[in-house]
Coordinates of C-alpha atoms in Angstrom, one line a residue:
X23 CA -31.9 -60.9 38.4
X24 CA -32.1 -61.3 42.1
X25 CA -30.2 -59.5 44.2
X26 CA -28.6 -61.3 46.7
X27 CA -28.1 -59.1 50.4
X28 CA -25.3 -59.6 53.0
X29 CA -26.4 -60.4 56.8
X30 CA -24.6 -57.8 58.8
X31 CA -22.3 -58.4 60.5
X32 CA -22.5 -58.4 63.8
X33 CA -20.1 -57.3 66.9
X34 CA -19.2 -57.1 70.3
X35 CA -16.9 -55.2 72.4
X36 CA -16.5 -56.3 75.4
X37 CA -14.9 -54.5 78.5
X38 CA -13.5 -56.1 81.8
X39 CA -13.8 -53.4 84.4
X40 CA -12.8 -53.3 88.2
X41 CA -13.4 -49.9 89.8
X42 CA -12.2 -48.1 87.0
X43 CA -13.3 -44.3 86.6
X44 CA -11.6 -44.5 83.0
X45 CA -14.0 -46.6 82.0
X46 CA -15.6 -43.4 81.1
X47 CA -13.3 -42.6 78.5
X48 CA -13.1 -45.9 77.4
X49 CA -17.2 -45.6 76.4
X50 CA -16.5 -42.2 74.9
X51 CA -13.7 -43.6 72.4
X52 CA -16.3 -46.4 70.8
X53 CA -18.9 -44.1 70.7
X54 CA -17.1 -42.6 67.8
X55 CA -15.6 -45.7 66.2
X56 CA -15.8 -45.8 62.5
X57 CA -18.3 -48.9 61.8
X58 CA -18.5 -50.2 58.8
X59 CA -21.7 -50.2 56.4
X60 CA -24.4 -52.3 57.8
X61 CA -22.1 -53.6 61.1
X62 CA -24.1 -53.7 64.5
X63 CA -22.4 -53.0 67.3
X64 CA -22.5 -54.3 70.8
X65 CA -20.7 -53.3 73.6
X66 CA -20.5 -55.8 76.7
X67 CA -19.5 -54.4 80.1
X68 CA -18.3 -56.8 83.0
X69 CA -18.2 -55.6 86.2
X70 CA -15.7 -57.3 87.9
X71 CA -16.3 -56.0 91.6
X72 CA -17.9 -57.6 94.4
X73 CA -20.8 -55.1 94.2
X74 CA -21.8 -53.9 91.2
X75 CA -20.2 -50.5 91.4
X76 CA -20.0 -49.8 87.2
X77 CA -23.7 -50.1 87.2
X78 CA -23.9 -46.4 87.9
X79 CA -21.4 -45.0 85.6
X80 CA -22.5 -47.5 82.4
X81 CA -26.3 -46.3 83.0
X82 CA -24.4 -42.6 82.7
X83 CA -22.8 -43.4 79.9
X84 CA -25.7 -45.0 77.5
X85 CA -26.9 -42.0 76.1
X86 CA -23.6 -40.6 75.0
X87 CA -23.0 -44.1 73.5
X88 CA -24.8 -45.2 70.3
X89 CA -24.7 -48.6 70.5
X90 CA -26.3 -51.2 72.5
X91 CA -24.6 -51.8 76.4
X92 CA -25.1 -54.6 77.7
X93 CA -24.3 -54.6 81.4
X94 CA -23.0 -57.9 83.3
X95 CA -22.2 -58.2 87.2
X96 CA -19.4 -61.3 87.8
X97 CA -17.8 -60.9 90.6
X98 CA -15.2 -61.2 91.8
X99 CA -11.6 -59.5 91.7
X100 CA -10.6 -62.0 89.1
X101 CA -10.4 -61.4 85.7
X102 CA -10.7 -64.7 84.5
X103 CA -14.1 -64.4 85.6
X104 CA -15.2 -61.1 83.3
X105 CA -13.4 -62.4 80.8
X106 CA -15.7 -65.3 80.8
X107 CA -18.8 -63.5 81.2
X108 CA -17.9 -62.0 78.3
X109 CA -17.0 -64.9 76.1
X110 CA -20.5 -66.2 78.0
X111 CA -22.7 -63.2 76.7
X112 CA -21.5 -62.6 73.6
X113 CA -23.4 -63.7 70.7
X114 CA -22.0 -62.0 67.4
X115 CA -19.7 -62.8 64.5
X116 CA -16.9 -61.2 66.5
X117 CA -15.8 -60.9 69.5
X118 CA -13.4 -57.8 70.4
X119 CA -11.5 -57.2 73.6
X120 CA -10.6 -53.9 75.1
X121 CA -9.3 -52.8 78.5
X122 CA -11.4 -50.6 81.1
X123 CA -8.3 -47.6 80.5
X124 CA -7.9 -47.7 77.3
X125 CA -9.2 -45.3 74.1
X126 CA -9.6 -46.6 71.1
X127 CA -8.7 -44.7 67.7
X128 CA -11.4 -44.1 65.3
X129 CA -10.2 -46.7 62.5
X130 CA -9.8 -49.1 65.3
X131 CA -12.2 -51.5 64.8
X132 CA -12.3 -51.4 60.7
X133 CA -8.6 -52.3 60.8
X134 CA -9.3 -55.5 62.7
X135 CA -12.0 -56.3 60.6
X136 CA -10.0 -55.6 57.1
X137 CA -7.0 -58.0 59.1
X138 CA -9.8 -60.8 59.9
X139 CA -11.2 -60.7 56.1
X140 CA -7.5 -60.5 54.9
X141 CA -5.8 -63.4 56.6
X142 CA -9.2 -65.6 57.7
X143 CA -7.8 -65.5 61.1
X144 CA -9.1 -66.8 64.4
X145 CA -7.7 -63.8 66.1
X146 CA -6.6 -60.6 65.5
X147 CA -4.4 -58.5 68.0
X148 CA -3.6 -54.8 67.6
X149 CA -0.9 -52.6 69.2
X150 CA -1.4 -51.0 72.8
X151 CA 0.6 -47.6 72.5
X152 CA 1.2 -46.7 76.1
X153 CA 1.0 -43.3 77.4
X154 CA 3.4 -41.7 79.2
X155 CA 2.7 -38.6 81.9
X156 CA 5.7 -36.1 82.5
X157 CA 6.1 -38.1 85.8
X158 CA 7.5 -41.3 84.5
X159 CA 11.2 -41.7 84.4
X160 CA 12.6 -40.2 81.1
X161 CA 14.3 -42.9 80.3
X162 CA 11.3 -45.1 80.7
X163 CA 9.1 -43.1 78.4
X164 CA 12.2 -42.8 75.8
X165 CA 12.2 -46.6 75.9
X166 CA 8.6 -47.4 76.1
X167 CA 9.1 -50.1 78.3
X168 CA 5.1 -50.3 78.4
X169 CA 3.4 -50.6 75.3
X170 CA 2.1 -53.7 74.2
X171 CA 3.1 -55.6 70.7
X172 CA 2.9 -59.2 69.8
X173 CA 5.6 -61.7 69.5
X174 CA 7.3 -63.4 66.3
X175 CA 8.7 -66.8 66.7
X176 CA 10.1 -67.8 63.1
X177 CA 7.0 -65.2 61.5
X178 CA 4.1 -66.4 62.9
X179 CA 2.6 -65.5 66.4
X180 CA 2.5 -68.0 68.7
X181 CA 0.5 -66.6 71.6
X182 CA -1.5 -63.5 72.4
X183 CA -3.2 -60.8 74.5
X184 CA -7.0 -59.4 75.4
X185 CA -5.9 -55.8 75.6
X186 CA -6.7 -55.2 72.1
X187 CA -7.9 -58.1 70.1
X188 CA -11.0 -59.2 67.7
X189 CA -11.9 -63.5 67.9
X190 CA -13.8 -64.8 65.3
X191 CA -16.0 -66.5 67.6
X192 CA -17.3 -69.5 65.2
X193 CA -13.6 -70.7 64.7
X194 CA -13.4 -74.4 66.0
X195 CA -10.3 -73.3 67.4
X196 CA -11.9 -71.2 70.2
X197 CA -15.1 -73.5 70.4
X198 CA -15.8 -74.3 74.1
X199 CA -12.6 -72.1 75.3
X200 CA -12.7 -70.3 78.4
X201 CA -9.9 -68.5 79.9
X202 CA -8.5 -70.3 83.5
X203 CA -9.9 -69.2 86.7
X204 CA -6.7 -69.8 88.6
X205 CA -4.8 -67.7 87.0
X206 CA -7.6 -64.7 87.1
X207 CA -5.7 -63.1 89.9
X208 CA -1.5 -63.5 88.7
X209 CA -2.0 -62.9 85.1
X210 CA -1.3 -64.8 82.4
X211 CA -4.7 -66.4 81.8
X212 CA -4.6 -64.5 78.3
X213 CA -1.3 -65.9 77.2
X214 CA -2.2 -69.2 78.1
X215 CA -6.1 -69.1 76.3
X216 CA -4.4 -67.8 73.0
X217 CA -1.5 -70.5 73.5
X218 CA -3.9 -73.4 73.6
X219 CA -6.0 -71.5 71.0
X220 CA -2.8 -71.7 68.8
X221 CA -1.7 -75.3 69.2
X222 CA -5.5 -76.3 68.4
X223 CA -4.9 -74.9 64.8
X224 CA -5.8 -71.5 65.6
X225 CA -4.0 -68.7 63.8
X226 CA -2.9 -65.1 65.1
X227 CA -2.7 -62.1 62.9
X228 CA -1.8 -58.6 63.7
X229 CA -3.3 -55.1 62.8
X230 CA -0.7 -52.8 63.3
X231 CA -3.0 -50.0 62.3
X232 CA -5.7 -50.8 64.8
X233 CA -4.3 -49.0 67.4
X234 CA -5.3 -48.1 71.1
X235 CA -4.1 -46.3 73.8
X236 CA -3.0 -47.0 77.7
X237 CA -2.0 -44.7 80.3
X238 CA 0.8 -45.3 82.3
X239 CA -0.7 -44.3 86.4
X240 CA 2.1 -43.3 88.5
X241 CA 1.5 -46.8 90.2
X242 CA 2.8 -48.5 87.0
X243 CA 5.9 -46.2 85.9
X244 CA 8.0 -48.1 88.0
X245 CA 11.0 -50.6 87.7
X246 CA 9.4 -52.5 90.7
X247 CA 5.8 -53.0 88.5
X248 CA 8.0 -53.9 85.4
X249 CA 10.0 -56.1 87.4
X250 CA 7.1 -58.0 88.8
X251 CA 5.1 -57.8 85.5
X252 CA 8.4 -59.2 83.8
X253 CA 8.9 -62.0 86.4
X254 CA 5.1 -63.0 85.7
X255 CA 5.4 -63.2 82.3
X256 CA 8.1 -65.5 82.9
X257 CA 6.7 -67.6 85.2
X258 CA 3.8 -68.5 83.2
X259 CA 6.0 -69.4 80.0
X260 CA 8.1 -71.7 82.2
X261 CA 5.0 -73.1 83.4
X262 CA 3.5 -73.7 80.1
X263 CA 6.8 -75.3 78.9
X264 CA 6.8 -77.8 81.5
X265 CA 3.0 -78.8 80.9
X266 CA 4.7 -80.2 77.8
X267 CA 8.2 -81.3 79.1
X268 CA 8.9 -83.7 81.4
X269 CA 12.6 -85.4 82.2
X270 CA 15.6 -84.3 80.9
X271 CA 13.6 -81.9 78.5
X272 CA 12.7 -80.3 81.7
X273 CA 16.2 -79.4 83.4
X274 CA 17.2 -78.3 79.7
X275 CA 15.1 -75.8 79.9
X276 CA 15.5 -74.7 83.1
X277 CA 19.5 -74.5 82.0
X278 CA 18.6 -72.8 79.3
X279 CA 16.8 -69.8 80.9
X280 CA 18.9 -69.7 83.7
X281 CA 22.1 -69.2 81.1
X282 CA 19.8 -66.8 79.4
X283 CA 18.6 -64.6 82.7
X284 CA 22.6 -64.8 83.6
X285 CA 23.7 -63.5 80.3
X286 CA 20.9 -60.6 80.3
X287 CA 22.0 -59.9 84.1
X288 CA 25.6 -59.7 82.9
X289 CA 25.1 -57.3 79.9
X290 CA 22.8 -55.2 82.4
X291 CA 25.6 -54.5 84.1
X292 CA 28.1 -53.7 81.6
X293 CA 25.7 -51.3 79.8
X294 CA 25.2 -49.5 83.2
X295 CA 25.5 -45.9 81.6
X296 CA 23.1 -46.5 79.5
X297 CA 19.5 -46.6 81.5
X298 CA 17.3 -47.9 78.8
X299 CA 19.5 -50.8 77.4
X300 CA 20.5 -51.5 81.6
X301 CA 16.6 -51.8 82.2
X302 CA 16.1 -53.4 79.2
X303 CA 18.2 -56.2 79.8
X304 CA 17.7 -56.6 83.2
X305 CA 14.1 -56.7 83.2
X306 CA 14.6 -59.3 80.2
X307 CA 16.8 -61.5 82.9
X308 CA 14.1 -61.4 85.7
X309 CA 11.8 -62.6 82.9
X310 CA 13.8 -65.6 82.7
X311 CA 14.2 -66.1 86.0
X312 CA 10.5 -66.0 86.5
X313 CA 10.9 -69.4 83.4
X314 CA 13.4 -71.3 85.5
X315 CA 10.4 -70.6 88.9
X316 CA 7.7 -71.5 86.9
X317 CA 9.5 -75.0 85.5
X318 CA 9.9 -75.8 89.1
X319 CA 6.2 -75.4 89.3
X320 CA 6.2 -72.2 92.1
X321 CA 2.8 -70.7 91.1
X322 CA 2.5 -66.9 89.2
X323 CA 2.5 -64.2 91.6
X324 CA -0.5 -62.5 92.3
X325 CA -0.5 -58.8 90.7
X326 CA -4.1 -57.7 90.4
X327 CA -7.4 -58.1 91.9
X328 CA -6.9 -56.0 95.5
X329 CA -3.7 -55.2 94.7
X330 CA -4.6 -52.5 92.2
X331 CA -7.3 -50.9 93.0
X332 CA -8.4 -48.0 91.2
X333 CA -10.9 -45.2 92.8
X334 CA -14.5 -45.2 91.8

């Protein structure tokens, strides 16, 4: 009888980085993933910096790591960009996402594969548990106000992130797709690639035991960084609604988030005494005021790039 063998399969792991000396500890975490029998892995690093300042530390770093690097300069200061260098270099069965401050956990990368076997999905997104230091407002870290988890509409997931997720990179529904340039500075170039991803018959799973983990800097435990983060958030929704409304399906919406962002303002204020559900709902009605700016078509707010710079 002939024995029939399996290709392996193969994947990359690709990491955006801008001047990010936690990049380090990113490499360290995949270094000890758990792989599964016969897997190859590949990590892809895209310097996003208008020199190539990572080039250093990845060259530091290969011998700790046991896995191919390969190193890619795309400047610069947008995202967009890396993300596309990735998507450009990348050449396995899978193609995994993970941000330049983030650990993995060892299971990390088995879990989204057992998910993508599972469910057949195009993608698979995992949760981002966010790390907290003993600076951050208490009610903040009793909240979490900054971990990352997908989003149900009527139990399916609509939309998705590249903090933590695996694309099955022959699935028609991410053929040719490229995240947007414009929006490589604002944010919100990942919702809107999985959105599109989504209404061309792509499906979104989640691993909820494929778990990584962010840090919260001092620069980001803030209501002001929520606040803008929210508002964001909100404006590319509204702006991805009115790509597909026009007329009278337009203003509904925009009176429909506006009632929303009033009501959420409203119960802000009479849950004052309690921090986390004030917060909550107030940073929930600036989200839908950022809806009702981006349905008049004002552009997303620029958050990154220069305006969060890390030190080397």
């Amino acid at each position: 009888m002939t024995q029939v063998h399996r290709r392996p399969i193969r994947i990359d792991i690709a990491v955006c980085t801008y001047r990010r000396a936690e990049l380090d500890q990113t490499l360290l975490s995949l270094a000890v993933l758990s792989v599964p029998t016969g897997a190859i892995i590949r990590i892809i690093i895209a310097d996003n910096d208008v020199t190539p300042s990572a080039r250093g530390r990845v060259d530091a770093m290969r011998s700790a790591v046991p896995f191919e690097i390969v190193y890619v300069h795309c400047p610069a200061s947008n995202i967009s960009i890396a993300r596309n260098a990735c998507l450009d270099h990348a050449s396995g069965d899978f193609l995994a996402f993970i941000d330049d401050d983030e650990t993995a956990s060892e299971d990390w990368l088995t879990e989204m594969l057992i998910m993508a076997d599972t469910t057949g999905a195009d993608a698979v997104l995992g949760p981002v548990q966010a790390v907290y230091a003993n600076v951050a407002p208490a009610w903040m870290q009793r909240g979490d106000f900054h971990s990352t988890l997908p989003v149900w509409v009527a139990g399916e997931i609509l939309t998705g992130y590249t903090c933590n997720v695996l694309l099955r990179r022959g699935a028609p529904s991410l053929a040719g797709r490229r995240f947007n340039i414009a929006l490589g500075r604002s944010g919100g170039e990942d919702t809107e690639f999985f959105t599109h991803m989504h209404k061309a018959g792509g499906r979104i799973a989640y691993a909820a035991d494929a778990l990584v983990y962010e840090p919260v800097p001092n620069t980001r435990a803030s209501v002001s960084w929520l606040s803008k983060r929210r508002y964001r958030m909100g404006q590319t929704h509204g702006r991805m609604l009115l790509e597909a409304r026009g007329g009278f399906g337009r203003w509904r919406a925009i009176a429909l988030a506006g009632t929303k962002s009033a009501y959420c303002f409203a119960a802000a204020a009479l849950l004052s005494a309690s921090p986390i559900k004030r917060h909550r709902y107030g940073l929930r009605g600036i989200m839908h005021a950022g809806v009702v700016s981006g349905l008049f078509g004002v552009r997303e707010i620029e958050q990154y790039g220069n305006l969060e710079k890390a030190p080397q």
